[in-house]
PDB file of C-alpha atoms and ligand atoms in Angstrom:
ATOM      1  CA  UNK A1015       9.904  12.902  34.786  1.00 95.00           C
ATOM      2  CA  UNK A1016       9.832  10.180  37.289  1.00 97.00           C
ATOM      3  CA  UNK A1017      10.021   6.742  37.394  1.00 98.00           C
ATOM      4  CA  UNK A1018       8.264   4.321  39.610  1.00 98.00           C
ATOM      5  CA  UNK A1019       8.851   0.277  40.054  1.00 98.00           C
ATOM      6  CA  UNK A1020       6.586   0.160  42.714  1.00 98.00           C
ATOM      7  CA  UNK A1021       2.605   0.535  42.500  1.00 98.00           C
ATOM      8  CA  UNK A1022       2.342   1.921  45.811  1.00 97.00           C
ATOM      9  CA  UNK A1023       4.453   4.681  45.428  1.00 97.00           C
ATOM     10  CA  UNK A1024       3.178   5.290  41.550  1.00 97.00           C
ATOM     11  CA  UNK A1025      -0.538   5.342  43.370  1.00 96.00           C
ATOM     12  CA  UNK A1026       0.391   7.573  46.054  1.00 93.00           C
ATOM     13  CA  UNK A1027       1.929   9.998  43.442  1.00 92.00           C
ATOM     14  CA  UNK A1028      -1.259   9.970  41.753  1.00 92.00           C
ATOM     15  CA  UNK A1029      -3.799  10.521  43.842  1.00 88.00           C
ATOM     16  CA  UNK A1030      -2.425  13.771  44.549  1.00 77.00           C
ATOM     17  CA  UNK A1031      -1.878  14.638  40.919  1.00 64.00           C
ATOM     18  CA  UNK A1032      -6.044  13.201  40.329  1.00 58.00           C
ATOM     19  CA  UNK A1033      -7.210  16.453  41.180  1.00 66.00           C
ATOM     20  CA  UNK A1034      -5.280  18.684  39.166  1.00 69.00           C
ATOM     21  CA  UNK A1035      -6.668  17.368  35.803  1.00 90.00           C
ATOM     22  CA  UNK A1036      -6.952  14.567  33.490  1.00 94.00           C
ATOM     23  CA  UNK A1037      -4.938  11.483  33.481  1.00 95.00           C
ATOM     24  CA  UNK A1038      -3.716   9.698  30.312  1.00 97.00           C
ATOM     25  CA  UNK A1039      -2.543   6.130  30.070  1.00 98.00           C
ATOM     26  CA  UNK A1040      -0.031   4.766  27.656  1.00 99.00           C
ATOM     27  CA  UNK A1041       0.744   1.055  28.438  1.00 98.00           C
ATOM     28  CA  UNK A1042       4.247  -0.735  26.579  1.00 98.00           C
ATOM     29  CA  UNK A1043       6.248  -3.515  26.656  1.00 98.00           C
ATOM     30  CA  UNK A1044       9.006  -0.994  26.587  1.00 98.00           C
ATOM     31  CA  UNK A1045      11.330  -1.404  23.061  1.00 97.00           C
ATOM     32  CA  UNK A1046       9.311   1.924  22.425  1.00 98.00           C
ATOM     33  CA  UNK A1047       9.608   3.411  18.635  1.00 97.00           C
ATOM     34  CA  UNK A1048       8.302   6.400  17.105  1.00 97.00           C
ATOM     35  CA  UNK A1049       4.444   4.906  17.042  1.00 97.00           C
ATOM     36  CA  UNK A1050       4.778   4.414  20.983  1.00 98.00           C
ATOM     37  CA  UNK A1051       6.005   8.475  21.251  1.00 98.00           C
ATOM     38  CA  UNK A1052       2.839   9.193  18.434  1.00 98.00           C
ATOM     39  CA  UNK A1053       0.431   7.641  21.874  1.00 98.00           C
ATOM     40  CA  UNK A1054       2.262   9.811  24.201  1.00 98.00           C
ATOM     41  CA  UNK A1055       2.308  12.478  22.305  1.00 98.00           C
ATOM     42  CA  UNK A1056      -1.501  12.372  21.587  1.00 98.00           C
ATOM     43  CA  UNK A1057      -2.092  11.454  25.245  1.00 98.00           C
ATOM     44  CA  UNK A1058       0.165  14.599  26.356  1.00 98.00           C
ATOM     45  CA  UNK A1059      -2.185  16.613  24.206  1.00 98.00           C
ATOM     46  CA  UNK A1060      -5.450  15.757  25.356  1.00 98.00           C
ATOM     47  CA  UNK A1061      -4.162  15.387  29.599  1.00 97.00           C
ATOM     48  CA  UNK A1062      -2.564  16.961  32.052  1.00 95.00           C
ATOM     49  CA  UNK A1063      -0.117  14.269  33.043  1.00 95.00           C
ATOM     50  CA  UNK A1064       0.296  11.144  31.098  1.00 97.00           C
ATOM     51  CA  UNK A1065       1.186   7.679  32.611  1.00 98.00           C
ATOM     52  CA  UNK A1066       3.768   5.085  30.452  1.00 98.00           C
ATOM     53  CA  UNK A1067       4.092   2.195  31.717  1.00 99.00           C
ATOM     54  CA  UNK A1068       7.090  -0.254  30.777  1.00 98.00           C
ATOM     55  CA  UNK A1069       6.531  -3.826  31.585  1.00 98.00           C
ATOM     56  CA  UNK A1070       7.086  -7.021  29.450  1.00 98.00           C
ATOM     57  CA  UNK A1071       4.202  -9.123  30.587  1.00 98.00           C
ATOM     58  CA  UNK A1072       4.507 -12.684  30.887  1.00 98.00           C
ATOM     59  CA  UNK A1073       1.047 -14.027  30.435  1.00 98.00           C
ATOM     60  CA  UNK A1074       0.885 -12.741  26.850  1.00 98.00           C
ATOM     61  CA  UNK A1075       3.106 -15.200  25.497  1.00 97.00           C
ATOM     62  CA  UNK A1076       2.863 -18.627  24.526  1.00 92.00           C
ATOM     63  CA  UNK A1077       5.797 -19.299  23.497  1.00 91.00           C
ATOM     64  CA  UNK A1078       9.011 -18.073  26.247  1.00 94.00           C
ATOM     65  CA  UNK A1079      11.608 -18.085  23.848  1.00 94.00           C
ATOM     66  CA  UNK A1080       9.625 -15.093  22.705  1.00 94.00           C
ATOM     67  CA  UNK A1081       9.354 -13.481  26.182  1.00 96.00           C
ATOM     68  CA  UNK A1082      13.361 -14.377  26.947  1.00 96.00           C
ATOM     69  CA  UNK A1083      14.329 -12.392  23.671  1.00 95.00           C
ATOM     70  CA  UNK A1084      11.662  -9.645  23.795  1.00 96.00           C
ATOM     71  CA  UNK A1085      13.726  -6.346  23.430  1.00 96.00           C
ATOM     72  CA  UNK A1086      14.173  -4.692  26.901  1.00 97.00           C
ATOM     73  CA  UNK A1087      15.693  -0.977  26.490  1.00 97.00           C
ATOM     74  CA  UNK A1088      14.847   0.846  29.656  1.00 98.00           C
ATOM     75  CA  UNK A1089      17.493   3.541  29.708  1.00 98.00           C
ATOM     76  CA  UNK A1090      16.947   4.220  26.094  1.00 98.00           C
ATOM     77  CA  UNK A1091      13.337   4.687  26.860  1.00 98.00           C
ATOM     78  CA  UNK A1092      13.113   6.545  29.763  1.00 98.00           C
ATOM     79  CA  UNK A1093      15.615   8.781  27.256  1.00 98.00           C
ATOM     80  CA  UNK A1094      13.369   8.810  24.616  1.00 98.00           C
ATOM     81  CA  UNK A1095      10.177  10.012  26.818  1.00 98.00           C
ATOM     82  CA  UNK A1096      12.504  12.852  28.720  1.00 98.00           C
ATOM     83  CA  UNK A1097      13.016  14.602  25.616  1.00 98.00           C
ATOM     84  CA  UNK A1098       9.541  14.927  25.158  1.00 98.00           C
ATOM     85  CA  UNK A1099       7.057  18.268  26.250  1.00 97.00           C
ATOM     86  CA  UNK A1100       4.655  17.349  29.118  1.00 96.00           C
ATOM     87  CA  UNK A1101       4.171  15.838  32.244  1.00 95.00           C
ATOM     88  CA  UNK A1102       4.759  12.368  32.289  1.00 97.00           C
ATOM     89  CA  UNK A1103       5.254   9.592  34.621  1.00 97.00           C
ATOM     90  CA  UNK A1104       6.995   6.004  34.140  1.00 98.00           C
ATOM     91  CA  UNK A1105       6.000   2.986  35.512  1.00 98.00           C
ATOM     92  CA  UNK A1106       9.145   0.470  35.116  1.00 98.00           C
ATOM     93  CA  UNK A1107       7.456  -2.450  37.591  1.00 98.00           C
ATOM     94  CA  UNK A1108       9.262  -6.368  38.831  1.00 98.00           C
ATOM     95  CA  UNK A1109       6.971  -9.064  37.411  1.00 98.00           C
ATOM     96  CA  UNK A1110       6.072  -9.440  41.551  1.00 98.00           C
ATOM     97  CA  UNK A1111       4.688  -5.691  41.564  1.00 98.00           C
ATOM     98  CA  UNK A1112       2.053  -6.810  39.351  1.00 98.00           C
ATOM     99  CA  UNK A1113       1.691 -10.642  39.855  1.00 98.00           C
ATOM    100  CA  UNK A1114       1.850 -10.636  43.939  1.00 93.00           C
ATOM    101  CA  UNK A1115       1.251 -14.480  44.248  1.00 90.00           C
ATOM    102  CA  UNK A1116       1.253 -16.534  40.910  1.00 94.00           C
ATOM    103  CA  UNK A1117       2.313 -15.333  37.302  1.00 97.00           C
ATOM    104  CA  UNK A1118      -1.194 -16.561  35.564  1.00 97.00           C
ATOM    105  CA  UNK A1119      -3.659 -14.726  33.581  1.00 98.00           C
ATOM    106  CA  UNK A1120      -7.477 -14.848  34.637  1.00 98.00           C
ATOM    107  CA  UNK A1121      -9.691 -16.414  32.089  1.00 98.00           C
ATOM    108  CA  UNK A1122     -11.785 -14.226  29.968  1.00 98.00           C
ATOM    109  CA  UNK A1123     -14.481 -14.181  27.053  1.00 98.00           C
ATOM    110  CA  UNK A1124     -14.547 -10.888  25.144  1.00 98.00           C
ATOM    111  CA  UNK A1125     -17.478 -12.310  23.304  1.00 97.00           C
ATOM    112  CA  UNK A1126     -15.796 -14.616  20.515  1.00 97.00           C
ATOM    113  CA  UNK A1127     -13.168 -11.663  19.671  1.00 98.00           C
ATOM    114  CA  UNK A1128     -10.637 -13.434  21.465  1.00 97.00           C
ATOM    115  CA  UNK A1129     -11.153 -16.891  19.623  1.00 96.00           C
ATOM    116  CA  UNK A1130     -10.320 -15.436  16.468  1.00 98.00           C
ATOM    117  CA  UNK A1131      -6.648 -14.420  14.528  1.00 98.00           C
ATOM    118  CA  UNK A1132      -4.140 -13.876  17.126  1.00 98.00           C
ATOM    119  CA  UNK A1133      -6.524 -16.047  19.510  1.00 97.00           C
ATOM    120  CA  UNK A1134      -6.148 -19.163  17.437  1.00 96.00           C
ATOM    121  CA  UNK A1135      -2.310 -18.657  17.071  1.00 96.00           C
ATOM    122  CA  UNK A1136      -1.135 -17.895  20.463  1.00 96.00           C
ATOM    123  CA  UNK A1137      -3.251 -19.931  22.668  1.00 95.00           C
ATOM    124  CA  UNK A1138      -4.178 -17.586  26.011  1.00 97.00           C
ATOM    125  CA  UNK A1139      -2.643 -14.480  24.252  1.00 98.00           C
ATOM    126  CA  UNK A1140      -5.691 -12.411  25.443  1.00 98.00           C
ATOM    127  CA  UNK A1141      -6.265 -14.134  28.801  1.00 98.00           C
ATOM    128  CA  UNK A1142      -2.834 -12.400  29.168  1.00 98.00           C
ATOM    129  CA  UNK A1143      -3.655  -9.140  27.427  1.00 98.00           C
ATOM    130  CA  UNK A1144      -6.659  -8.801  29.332  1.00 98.00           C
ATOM    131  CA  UNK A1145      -4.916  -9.445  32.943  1.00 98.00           C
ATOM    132  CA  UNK A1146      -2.784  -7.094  32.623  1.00 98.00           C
ATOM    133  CA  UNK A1147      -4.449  -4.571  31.208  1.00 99.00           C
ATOM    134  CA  UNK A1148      -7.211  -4.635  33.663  1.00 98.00           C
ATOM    135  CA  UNK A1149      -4.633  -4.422  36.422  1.00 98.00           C
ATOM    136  CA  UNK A1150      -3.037  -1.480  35.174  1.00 98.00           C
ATOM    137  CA  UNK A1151      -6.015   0.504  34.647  1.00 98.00           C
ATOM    138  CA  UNK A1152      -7.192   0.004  38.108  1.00 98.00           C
ATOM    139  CA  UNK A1153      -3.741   0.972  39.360  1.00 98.00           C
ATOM    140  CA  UNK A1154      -3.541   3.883  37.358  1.00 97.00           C
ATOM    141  CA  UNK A1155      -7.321   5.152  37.110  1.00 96.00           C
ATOM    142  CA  UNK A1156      -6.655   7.209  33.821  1.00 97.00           C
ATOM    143  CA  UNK A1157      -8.963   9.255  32.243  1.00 96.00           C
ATOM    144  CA  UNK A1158      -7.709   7.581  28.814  1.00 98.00           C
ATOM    145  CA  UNK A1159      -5.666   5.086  27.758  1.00 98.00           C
ATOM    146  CA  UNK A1160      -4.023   5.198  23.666  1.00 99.00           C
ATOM    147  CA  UNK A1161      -3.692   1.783  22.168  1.00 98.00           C
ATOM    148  CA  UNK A1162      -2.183   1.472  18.789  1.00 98.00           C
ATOM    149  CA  UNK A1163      -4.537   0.090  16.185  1.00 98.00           C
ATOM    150  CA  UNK A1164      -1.203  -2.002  14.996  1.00 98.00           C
ATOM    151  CA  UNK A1165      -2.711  -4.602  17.262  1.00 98.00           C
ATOM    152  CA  UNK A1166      -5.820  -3.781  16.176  1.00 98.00           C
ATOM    153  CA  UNK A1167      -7.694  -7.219  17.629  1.00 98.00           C
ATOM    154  CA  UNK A1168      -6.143  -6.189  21.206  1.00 98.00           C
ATOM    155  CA  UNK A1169      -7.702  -2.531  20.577  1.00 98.00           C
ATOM    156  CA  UNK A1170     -11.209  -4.297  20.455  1.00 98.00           C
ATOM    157  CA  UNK A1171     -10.568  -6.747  23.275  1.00 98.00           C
ATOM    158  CA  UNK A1172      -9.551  -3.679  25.140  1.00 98.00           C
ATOM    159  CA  UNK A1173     -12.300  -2.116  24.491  1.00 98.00           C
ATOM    160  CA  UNK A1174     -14.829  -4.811  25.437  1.00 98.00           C
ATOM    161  CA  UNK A1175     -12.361  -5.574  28.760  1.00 98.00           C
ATOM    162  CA  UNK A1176     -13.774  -2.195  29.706  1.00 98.00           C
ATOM    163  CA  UNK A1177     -17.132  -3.168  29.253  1.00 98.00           C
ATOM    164  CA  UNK A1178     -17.210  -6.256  30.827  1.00 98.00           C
ATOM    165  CA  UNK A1179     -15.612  -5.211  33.838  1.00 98.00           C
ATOM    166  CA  UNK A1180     -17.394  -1.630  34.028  1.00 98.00           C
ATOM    167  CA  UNK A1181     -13.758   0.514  33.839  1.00 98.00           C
ATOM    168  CA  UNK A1182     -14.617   4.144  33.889  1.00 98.00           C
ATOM    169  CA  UNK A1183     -11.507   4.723  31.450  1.00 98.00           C
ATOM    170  CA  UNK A1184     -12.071   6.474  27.471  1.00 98.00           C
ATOM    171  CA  UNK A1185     -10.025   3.735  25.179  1.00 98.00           C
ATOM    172  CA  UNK A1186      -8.655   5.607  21.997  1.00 98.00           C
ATOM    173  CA  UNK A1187      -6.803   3.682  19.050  1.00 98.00           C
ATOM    174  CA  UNK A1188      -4.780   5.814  17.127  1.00 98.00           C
ATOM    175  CA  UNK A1189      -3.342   4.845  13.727  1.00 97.00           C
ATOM    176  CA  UNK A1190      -0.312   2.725  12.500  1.00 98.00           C
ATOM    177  CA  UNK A1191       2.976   4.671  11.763  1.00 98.00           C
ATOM    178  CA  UNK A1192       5.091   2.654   9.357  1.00 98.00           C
ATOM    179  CA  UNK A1193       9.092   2.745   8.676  1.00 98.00           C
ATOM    180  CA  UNK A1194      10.069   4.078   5.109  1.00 98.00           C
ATOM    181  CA  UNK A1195       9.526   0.975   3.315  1.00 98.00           C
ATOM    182  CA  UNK A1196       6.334   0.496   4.769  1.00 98.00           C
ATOM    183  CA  UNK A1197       6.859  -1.949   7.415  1.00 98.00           C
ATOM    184  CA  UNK A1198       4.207  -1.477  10.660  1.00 98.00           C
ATOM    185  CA  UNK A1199       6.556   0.261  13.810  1.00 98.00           C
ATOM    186  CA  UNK A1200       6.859  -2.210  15.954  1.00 98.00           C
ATOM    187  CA  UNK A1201       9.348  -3.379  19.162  1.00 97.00           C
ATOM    188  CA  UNK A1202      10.166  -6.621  17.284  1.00 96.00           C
ATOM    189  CA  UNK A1203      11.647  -4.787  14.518  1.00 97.00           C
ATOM    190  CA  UNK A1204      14.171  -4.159  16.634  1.00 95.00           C
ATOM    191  CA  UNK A1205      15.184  -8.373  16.244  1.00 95.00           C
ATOM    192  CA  UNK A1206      15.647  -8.439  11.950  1.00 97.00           C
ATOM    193  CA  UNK A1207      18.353  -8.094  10.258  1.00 97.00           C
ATOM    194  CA  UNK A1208      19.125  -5.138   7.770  1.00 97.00           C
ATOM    195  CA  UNK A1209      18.325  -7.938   5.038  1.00 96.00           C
ATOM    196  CA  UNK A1210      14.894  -8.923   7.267  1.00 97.00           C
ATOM    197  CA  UNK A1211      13.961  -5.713   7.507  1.00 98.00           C
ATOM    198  CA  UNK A1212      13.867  -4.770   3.821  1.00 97.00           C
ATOM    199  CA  UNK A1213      12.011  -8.261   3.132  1.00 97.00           C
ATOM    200  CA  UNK A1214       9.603  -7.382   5.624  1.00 98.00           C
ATOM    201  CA  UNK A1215       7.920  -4.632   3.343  1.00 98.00           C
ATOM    202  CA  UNK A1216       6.227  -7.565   1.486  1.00 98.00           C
ATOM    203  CA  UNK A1217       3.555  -7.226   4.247  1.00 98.00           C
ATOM    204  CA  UNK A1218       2.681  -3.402   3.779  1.00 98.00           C
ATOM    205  CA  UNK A1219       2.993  -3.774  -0.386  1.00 98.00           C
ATOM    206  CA  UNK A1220       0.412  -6.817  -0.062  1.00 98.00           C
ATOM    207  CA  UNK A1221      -1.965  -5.456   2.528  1.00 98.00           C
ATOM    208  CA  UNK A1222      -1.850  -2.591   0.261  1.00 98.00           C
ATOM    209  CA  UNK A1223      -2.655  -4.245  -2.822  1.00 98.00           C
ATOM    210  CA  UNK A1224      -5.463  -5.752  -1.433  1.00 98.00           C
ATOM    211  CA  UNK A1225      -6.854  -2.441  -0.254  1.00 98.00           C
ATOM    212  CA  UNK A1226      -6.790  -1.545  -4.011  1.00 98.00           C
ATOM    213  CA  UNK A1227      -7.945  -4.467  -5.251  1.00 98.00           C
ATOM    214  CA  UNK A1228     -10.700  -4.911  -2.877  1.00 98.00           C
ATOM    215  CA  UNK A1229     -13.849  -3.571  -4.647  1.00 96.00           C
ATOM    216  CA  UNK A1230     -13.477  -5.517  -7.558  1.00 97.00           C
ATOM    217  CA  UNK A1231     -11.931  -8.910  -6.504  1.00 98.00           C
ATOM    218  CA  UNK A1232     -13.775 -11.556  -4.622  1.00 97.00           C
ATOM    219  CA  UNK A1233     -12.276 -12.832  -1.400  1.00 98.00           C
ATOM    220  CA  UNK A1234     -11.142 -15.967  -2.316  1.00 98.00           C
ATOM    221  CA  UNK A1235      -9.121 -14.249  -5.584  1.00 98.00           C
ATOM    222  CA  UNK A1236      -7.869 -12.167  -2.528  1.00 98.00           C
ATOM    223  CA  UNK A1237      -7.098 -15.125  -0.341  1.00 98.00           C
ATOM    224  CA  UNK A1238      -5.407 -16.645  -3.371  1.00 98.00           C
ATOM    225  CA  UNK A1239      -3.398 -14.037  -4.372  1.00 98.00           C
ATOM    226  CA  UNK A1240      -2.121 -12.922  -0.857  1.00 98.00           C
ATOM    227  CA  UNK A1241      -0.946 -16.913  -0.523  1.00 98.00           C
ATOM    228  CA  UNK A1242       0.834 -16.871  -3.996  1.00 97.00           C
ATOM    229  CA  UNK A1243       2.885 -13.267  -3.125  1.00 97.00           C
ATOM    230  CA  UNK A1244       4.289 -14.947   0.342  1.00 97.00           C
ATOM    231  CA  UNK A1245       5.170 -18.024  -1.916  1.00 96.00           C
ATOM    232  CA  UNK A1246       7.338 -15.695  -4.349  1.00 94.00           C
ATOM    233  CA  UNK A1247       9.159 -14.619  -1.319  1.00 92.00           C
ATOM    234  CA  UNK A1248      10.492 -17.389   0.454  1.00 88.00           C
ATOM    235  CA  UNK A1249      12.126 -14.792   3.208  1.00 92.00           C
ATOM    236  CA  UNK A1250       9.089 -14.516   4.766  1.00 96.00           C
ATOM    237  CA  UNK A1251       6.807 -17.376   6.163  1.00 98.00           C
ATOM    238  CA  UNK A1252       3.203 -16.277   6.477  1.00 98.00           C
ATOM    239  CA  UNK A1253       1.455 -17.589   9.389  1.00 98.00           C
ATOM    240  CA  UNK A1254      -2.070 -16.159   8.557  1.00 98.00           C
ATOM    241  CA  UNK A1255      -4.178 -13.507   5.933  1.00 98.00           C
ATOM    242  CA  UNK A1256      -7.774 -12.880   6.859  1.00 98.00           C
ATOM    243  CA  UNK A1257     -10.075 -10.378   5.333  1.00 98.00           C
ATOM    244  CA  UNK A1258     -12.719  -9.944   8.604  1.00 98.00           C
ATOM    245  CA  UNK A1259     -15.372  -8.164   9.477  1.00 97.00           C
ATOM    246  CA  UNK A1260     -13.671  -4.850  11.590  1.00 96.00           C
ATOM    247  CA  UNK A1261     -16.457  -5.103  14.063  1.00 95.00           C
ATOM    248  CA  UNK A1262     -16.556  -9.353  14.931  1.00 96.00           C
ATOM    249  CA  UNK A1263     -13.134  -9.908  13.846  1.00 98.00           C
ATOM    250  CA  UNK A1264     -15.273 -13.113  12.143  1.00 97.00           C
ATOM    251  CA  UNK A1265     -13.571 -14.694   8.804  1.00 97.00           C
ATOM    252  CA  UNK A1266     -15.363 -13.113   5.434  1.00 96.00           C
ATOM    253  CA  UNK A1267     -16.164 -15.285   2.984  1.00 93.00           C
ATOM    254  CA  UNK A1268     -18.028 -12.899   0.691  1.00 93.00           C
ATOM    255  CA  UNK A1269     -18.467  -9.411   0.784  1.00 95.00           C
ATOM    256  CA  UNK A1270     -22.047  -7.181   2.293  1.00 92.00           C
ATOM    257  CA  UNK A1271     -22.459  -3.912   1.246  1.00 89.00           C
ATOM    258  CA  UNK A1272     -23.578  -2.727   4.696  1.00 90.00           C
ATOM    259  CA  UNK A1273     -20.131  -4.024   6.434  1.00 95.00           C
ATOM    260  CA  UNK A1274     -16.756  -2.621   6.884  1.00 97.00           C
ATOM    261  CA  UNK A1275     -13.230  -5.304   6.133  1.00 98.00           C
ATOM    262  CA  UNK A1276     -10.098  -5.324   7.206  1.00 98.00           C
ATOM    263  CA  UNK A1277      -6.832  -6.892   6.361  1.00 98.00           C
ATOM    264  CA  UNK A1278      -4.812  -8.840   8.462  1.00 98.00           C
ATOM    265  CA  UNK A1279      -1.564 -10.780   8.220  1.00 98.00           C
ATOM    266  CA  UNK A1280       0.846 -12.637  10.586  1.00 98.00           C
ATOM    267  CA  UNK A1281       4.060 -13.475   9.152  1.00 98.00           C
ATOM    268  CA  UNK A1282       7.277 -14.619  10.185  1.00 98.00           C
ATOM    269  CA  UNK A1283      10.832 -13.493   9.423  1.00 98.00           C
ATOM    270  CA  UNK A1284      13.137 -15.829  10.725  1.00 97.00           C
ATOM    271  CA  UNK A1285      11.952 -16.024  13.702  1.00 95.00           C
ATOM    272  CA  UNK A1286      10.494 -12.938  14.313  1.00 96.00           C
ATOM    273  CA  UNK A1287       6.785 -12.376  14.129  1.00 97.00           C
ATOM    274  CA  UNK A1288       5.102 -10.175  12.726  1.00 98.00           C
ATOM    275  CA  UNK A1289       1.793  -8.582  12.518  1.00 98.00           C
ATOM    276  CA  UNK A1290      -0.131  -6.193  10.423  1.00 98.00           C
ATOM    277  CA  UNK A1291      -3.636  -4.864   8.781  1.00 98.00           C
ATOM    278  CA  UNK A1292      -5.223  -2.430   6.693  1.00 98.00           C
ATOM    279  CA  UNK A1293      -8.675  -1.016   6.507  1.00 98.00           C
ATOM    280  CA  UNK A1294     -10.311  -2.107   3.007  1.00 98.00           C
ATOM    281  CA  UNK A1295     -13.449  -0.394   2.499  1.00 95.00           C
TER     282      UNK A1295
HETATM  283  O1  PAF B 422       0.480  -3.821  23.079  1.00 96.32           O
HETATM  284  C1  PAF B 422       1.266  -4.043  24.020  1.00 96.32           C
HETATM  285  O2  PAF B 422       2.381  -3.551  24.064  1.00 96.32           O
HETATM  286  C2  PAF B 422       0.832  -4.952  25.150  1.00 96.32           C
HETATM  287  O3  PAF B 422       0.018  -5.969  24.675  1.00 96.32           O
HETATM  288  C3  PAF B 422       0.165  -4.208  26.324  1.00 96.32           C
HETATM  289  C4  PAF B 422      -1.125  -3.530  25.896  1.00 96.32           C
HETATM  290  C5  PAF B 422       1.127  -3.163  26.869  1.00 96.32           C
HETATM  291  C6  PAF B 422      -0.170  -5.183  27.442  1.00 96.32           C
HETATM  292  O4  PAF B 422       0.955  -5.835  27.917  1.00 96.32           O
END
């Protein structure tokens, strides 16, 4: 395995490697978990070499208190992806290898995607998102990049990113993997405490009993109940819980037959945030 800081050298390494075979594209903040090594291990399956690239990107947050604690474990990841079968390369890049002159995100509309959830909360989140990921793709030129469906709003921004800006890349979301109690894998798990951590499962066991309460509950009762759950457990702040359509990412009000829901809830412990969702129906 080898690891590049520079996109120069990672280019030149690839361009060589392009005509051997397929090219598969993982891109992390680093902090990586066992959902990270599910997207390699699915991208190892389906290429012949499979980029990961490690790289906390500034643009994506709006708050830098965030960014400043962000876990950063390089040596445990570059670890963590050794032990694993296949050919894969690292990218481990300097904010100036990607952001030559100023660190600022282009401005984007994915279409009203980006205006909703995580748009409303973290002002320019996706401006960020989608800088970065466009700049990665074009340095990397993958077959396929894996994007968890954890951040399931990003998957769909990703996916009209492509479109807009005509990326011959495949984007594949692959599912959630969740710790025992529940709680969505994440990098930021890596901030709670033991005690945190436990209280944390109150977003799995809720999403979940929405799922199963779905069909015969309106969406305010939903709404309602979801609210009244956080209140019991004053451990954990909730920021948001939507019920949207999977395919706008638009509020639901009421329920059509012909659409498909999802869940979706941003909550804080301490001062960690965190994010989840469930399909309903
Ligand atoms: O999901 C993430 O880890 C990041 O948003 C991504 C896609 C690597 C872009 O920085």
């Amino acid at each position: 395995m080898v690891v590049y800081t520079q996109k120069e050298t990672l280019v030149q390494a690839l361009s060589s490697t392009k005509k051997i075979g397929k090219i598969g594209f993982v891109p992390t903040m680093g902090a990586l978990h066992n959902g990270h090594i599910s997207l390699v291990n699915k991208a190892l399956g389906e290429n012949n070499l499979v980029v990961v690239s490690i790289f906390v990107n500034p643009t994506q947050f709006n708050n830098n208190s965030d960014l400043q604690k962000y876990p950063r474990t390089p040596d445990d990841d570059i670890s963590l992806l050794k032990k694993l079968k296949g050919e894969i390369i690292v990218y481990l890049p300097e904010v100036s290898d990607l952001y030559e002159d100023a660190v600022s995100a282009k401005h984007y509309n994915f279409g009203g995607l980006e205006n909703e959830m995580e748009g409303k909360h973290r002002k320019g989140h996706f401006d960020g998102v989608g800088t970065i990921v466009s700049k990665l793709i074009k340095i990397v030129k993958p077959d396929t990049a894996y994007f968890g469906e954890k951040d399931f709003q990003q998957l769909q921004i990703v996916k009209k990113l492509v479109s807009i800006e005509n990326l011959p890349v495949n984007i594949v979301g692959c599912p959630i993997l969740r710790e025992k109690n529940g709680l969505a894998m994440s990098s930021r798990n890596k901030r709670l405490t033991a005690k945190q951590f436990e209280e944390a499962a109150i977003i799995y066991r809720t999403l979940n009993e929405v799922r199963k309460k779905f069909s015969t509950t309106s969406i305010a009762d939903l709404n309602t109940l979801v609210a009244e759950r956080f209140l019991q457990n004053p451990h954990l702040k909730l920021e948001y819980f939507e019920i949207a359509n999977e395919k706008t990412l638009k509020t639901a009000k009421r329920k059509t037959k012909a659409s498909k829901y999802r869940a979706f809830i941003a909550a804080f412990a301490g001062e960690v945030r965190l994010i989840d969702n469930m399909p309903l129906n």
